[in-house]
PDB file of C-alpha atoms and ligand atoms in Angstrom:
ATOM      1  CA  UNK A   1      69.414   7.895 -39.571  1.00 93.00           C
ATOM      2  CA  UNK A   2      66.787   4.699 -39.596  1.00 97.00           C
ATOM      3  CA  UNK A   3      66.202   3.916 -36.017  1.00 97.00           C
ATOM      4  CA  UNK A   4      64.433   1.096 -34.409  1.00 98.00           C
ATOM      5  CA  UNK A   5      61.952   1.674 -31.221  1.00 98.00           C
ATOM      6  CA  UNK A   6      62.201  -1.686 -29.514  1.00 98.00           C
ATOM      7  CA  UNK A   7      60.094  -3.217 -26.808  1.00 97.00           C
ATOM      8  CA  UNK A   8      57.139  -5.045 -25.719  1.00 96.00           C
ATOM      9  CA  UNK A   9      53.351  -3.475 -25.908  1.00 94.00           C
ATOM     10  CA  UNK A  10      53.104  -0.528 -24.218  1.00 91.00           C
ATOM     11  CA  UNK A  11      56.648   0.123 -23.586  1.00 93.00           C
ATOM     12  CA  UNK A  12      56.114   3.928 -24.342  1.00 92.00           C
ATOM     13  CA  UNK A  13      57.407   3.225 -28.304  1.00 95.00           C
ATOM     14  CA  UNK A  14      54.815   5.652 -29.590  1.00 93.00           C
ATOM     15  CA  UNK A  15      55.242   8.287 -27.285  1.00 94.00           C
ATOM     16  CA  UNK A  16      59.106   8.740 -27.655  1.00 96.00           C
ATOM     17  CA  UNK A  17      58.534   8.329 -31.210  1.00 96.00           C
ATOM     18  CA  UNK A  18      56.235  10.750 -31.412  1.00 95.00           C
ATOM     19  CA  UNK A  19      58.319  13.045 -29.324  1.00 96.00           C
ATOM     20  CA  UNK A  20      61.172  12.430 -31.717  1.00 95.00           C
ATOM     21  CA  UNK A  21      59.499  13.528 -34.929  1.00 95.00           C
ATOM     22  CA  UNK A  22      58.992  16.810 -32.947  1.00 93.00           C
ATOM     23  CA  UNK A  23      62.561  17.400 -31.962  1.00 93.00           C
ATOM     24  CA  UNK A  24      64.184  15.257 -34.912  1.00 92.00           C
ATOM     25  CA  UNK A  25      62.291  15.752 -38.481  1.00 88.00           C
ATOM     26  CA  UNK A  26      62.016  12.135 -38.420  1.00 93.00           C
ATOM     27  CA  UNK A  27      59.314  10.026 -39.883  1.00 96.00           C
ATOM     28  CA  UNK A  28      57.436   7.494 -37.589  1.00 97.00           C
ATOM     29  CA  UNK A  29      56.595   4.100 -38.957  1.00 98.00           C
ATOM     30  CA  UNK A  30      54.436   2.450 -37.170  1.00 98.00           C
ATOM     31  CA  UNK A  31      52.743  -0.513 -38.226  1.00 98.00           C
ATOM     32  CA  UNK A  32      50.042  -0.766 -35.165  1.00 97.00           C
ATOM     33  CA  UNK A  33      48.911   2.896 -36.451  1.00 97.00           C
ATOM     34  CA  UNK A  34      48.775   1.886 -40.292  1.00 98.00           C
ATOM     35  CA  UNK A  35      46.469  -1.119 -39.314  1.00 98.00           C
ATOM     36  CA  UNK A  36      44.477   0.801 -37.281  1.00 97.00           C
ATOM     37  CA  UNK A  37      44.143   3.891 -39.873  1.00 97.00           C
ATOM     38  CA  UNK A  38      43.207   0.677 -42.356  1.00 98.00           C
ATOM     39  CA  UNK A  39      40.421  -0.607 -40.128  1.00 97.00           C
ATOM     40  CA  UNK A  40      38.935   2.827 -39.550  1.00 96.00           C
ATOM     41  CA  UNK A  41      38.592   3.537 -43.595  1.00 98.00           C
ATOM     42  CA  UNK A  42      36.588   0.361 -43.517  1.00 97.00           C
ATOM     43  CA  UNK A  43      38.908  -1.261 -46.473  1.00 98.00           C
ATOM     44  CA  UNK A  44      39.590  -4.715 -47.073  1.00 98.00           C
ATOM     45  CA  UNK A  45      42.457  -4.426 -45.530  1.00 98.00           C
ATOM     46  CA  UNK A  46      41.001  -3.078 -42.407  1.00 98.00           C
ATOM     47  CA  UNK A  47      38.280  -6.121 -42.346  1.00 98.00           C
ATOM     48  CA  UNK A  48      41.105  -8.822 -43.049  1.00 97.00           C
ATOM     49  CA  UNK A  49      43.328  -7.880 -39.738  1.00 98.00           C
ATOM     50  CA  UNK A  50      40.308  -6.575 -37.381  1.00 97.00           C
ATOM     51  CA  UNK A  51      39.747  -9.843 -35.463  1.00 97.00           C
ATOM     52  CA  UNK A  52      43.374 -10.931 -35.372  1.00 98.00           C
ATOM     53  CA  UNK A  53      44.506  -7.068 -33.975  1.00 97.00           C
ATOM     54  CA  UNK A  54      41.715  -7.171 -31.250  1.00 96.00           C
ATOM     55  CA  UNK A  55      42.855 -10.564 -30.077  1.00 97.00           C
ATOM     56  CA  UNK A  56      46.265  -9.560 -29.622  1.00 97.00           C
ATOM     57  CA  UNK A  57      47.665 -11.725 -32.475  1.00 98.00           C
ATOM     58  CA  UNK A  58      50.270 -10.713 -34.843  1.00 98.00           C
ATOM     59  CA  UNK A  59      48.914 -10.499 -38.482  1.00 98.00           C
ATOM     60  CA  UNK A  60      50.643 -12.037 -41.185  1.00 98.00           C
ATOM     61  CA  UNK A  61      54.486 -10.736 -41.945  1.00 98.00           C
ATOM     62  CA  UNK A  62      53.572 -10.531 -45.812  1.00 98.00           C
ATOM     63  CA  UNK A  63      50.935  -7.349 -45.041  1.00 98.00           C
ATOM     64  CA  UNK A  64      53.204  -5.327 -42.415  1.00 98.00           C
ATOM     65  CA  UNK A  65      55.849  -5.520 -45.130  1.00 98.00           C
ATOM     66  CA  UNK A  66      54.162  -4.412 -47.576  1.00 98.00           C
ATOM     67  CA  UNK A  67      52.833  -1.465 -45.216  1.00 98.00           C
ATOM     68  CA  UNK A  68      56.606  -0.566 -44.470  1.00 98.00           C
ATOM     69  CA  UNK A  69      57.687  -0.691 -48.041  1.00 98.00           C
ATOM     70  CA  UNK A  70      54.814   1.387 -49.260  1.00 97.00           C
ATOM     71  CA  UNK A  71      55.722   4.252 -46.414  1.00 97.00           C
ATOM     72  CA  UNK A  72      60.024   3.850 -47.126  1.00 97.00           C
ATOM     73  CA  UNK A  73      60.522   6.604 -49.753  1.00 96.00           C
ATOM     74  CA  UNK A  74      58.879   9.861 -47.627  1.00 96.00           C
ATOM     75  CA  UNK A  75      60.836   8.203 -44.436  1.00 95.00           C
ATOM     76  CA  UNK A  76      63.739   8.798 -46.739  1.00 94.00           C
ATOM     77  CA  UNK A  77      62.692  12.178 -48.016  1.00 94.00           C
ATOM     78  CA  UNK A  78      62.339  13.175 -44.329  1.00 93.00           C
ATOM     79  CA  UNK A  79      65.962  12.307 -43.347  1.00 91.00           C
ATOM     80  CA  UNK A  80      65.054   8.571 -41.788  1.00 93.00           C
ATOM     81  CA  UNK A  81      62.299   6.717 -40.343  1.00 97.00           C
ATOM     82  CA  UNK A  82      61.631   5.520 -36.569  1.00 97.00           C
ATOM     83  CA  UNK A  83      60.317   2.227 -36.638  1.00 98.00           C
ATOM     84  CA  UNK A  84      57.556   1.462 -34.256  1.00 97.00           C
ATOM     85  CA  UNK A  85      56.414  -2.262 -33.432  1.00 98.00           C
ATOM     86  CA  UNK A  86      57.818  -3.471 -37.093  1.00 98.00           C
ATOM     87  CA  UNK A  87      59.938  -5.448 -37.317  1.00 98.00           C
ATOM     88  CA  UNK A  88      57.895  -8.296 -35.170  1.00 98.00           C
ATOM     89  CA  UNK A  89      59.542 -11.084 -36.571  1.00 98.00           C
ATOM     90  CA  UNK A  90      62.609 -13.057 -37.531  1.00 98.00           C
ATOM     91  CA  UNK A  91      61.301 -12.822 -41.615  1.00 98.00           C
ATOM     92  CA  UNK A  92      60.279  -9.167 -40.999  1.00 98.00           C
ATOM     93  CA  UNK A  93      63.756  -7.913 -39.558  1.00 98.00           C
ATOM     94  CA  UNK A  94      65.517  -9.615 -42.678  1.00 98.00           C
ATOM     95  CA  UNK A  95      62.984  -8.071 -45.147  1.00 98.00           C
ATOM     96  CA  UNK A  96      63.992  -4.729 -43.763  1.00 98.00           C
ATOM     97  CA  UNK A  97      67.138  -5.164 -44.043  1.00 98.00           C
ATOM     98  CA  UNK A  98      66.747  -6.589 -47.964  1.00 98.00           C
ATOM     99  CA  UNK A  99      64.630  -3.335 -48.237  1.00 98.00           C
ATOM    100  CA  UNK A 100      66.852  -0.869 -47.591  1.00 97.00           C
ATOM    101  CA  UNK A 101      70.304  -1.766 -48.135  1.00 97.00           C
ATOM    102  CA  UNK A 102      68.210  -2.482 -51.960  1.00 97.00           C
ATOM    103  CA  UNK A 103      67.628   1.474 -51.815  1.00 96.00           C
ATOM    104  CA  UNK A 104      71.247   1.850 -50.505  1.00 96.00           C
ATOM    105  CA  UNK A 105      69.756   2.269 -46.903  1.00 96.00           C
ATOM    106  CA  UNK A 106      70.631   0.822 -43.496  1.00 97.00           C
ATOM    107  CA  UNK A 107      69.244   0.677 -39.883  1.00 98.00           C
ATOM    108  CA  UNK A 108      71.714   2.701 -37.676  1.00 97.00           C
ATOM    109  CA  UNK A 109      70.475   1.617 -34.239  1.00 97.00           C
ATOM    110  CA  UNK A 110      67.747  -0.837 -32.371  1.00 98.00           C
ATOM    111  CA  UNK A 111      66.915   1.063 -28.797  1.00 98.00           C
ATOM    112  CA  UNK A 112      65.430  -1.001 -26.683  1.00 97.00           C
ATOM    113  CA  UNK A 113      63.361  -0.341 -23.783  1.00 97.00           C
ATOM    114  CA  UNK A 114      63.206  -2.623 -21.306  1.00 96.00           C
ATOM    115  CA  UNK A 115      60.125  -2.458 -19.179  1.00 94.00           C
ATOM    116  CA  UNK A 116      59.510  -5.711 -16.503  1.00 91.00           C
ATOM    117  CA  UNK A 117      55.899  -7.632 -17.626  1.00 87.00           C
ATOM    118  CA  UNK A 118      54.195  -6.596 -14.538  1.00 88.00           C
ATOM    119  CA  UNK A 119      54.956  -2.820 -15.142  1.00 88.00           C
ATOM    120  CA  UNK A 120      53.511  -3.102 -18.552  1.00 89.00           C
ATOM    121  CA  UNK A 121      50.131  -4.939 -17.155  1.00 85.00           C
ATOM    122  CA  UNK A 122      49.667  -2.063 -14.538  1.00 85.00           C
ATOM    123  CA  UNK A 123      50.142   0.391 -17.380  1.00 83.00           C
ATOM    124  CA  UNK A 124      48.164  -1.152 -19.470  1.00 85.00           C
ATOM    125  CA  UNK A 125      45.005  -1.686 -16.955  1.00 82.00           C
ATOM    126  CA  UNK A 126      45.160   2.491 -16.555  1.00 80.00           C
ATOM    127  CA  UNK A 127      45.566   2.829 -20.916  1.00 80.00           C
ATOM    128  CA  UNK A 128      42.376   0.767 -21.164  1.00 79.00           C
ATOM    129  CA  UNK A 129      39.831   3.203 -19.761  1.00 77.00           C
ATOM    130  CA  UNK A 130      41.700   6.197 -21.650  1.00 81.00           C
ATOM    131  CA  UNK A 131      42.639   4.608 -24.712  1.00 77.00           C
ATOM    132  CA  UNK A 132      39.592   2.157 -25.697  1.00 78.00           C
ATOM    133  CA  UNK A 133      41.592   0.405 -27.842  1.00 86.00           C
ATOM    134  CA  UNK A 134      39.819  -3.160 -27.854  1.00 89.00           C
ATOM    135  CA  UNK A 135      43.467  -4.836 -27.826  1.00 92.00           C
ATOM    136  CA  UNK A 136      44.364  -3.176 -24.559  1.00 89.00           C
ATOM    137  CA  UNK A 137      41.933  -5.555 -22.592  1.00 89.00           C
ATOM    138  CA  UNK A 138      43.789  -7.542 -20.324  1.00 88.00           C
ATOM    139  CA  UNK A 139      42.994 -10.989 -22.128  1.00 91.00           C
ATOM    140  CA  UNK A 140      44.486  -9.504 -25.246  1.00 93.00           C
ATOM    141  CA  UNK A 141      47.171  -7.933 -23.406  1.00 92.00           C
ATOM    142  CA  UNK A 142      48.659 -11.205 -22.285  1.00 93.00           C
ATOM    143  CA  UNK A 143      48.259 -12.569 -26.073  1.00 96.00           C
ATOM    144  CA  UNK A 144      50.290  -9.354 -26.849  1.00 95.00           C
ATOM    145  CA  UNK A 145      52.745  -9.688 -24.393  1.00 94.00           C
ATOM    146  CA  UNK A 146      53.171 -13.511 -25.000  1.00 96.00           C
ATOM    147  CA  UNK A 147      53.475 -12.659 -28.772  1.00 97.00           C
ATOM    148  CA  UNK A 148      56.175 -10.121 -27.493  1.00 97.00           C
ATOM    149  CA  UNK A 149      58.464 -12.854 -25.329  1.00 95.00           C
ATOM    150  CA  UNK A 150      57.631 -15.266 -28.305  1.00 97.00           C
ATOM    151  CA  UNK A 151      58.027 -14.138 -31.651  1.00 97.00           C
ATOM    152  CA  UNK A 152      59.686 -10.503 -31.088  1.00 98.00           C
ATOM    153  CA  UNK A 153      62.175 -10.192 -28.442  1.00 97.00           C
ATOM    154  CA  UNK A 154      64.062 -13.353 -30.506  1.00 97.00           C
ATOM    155  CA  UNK A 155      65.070 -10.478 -32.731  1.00 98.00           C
ATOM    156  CA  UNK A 156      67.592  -8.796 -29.964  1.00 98.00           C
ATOM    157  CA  UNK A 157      70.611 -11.417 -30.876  1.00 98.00           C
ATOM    158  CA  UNK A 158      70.002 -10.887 -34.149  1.00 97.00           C
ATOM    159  CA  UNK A 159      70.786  -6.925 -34.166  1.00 98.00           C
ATOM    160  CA  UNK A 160      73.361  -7.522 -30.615  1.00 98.00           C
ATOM    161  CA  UNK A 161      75.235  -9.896 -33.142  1.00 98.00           C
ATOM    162  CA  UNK A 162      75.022  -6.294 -35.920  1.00 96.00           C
ATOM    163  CA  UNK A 163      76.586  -3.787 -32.912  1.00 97.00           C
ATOM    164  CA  UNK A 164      73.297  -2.203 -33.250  1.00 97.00           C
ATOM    165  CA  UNK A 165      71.403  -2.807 -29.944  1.00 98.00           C
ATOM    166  CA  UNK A 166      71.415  -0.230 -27.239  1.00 97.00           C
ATOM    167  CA  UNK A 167      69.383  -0.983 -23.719  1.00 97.00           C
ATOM    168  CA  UNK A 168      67.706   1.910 -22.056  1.00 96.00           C
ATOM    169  CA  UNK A 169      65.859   1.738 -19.302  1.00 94.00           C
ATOM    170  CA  UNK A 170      62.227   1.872 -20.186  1.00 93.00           C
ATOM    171  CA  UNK A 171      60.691   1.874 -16.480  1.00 89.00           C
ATOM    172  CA  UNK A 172      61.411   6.315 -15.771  1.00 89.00           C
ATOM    173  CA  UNK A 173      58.956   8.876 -16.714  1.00 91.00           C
ATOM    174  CA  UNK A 174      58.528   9.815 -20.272  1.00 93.00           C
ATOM    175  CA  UNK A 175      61.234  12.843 -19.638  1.00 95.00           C
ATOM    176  CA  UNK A 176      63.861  10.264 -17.984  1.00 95.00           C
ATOM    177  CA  UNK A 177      63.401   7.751 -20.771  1.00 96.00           C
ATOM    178  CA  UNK A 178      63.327  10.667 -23.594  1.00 96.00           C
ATOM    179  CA  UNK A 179      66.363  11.919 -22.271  1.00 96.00           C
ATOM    180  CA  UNK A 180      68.306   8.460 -22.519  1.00 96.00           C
ATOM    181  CA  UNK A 181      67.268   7.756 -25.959  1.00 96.00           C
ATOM    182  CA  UNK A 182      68.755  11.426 -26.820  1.00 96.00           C
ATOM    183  CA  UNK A 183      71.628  10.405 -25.215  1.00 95.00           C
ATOM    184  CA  UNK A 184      72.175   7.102 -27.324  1.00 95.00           C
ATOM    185  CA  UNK A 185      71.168   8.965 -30.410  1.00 94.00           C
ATOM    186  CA  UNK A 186      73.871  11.427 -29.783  1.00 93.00           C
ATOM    187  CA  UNK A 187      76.285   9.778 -28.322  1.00 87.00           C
TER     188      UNK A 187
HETATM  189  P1  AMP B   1      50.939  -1.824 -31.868  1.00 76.59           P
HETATM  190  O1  AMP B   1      50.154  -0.576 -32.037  1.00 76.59           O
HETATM  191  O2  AMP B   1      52.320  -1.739 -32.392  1.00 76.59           O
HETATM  192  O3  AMP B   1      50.894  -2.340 -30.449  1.00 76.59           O
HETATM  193  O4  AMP B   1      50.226  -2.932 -32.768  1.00 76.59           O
HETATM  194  C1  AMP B   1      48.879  -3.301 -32.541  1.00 76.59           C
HETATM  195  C2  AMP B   1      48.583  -4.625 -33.236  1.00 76.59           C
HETATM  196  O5  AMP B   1      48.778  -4.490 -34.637  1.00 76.59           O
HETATM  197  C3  AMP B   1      49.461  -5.795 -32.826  1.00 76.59           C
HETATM  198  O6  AMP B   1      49.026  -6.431 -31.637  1.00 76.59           O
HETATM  199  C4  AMP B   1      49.318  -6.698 -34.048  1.00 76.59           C
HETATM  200  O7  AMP B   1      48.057  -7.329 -34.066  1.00 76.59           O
HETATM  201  C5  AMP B   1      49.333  -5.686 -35.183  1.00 76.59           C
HETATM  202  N1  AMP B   1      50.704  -5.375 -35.628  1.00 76.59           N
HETATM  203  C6  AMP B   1      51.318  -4.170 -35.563  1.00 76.59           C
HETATM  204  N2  AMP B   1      52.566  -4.234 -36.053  1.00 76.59           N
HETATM  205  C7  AMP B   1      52.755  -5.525 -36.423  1.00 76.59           C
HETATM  206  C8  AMP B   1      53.850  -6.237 -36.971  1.00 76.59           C
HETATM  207  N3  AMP B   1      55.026  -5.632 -37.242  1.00 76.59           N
HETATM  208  N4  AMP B   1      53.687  -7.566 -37.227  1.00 76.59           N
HETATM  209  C9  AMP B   1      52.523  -8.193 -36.979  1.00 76.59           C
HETATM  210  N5  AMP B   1      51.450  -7.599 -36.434  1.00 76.59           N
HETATM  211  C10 AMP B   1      51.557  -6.253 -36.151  1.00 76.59           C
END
């Protein structure tokens, strides 16, 4: 089972995922984690996507692929990934899809939590102070959320028009929105 997490920043993506690789075996694939592991080893990597990552912007589609590809065997190994804030874009979505139906793979479902913009800014001024990550300032926020509406949420007719796309409710606690994605998945 490959499974996309869909939403904007700060939907709660990580945290079901995370949840899910408890209860489900599953691998998580996040692409906002393997950035962030890159810029804390200090490679070039890290140093290329720093700036563009604390200002919110979406680094280039050629690197996050690359990061994805890298990471697709042990997802397979596992049983199937979760994908977590990849794909981003149009180009992205289709390179997944080249990826794995090349290894004789699919994506099984996109689900998408929907969370309204100003719930995600109230969340999001609370995550600062706990989470210091330097893109969860609110001026980097709105870049993320703007790169969200922009770039990312084009990708929902794209996977409507495959059957794939289920809508949850994103706005519950963690144990209301866990237990709808369970739901979907087993449904
Ligand atoms: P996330 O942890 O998913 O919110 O990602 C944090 C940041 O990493 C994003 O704001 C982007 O700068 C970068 N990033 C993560 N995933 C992608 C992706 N699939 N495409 C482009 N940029 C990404």
């Amino acid at each position: 089972m490959n499974l996309i997490l869909f939403g904007p920043p700060a939907a709660g993506k990580g945290t079901q995922a995370k949840r899910l690789v408890e209860s489900r075996n599953m691998v998580q694939l996040s692409t906002g984690d393997m950035l962030r592991a890159a810029i804390a080893s200090g490679s070039e990597l890290g140093q290329r996507v720093s700036g563009i990552m604390e200002r919110g912007e979406l680094v280039s589609d050629a690197i996050v692929i690359e990061l994805i590809e890298q990471r697709l065997p042990e997802a397979e190994a596992a049983g199937g990934a979760i994908f977590d804030g990849f794909p981003r874009t149009l180009p992205q979505a289709e390179a997944l899809d080249r990826m794995l139906a090349g290894r004789g793979r699919k994506i099984d479902l996109v689900l998408r939590l929907k969370v309204d913009d100003d719930a995600l800014k109230a969340r999001i001024a609370g995550r600062f102070a706990e989470s210091g990550r330097p893109d969860d300032n609110p001026e980097s926020f709105v870049v993320r959320l703007n790169a969200y509406n922009q770039q990312t949420a084009p990708l929902l007719p794209y996977y409507k028009a495959q059957g794939k796309l289920v809508e949850l409710d994103g706005m519950g606690a963690i144990d209301n929105v866990a237990a709808a994605i369970d739901g979907a998945l087993d449904s």
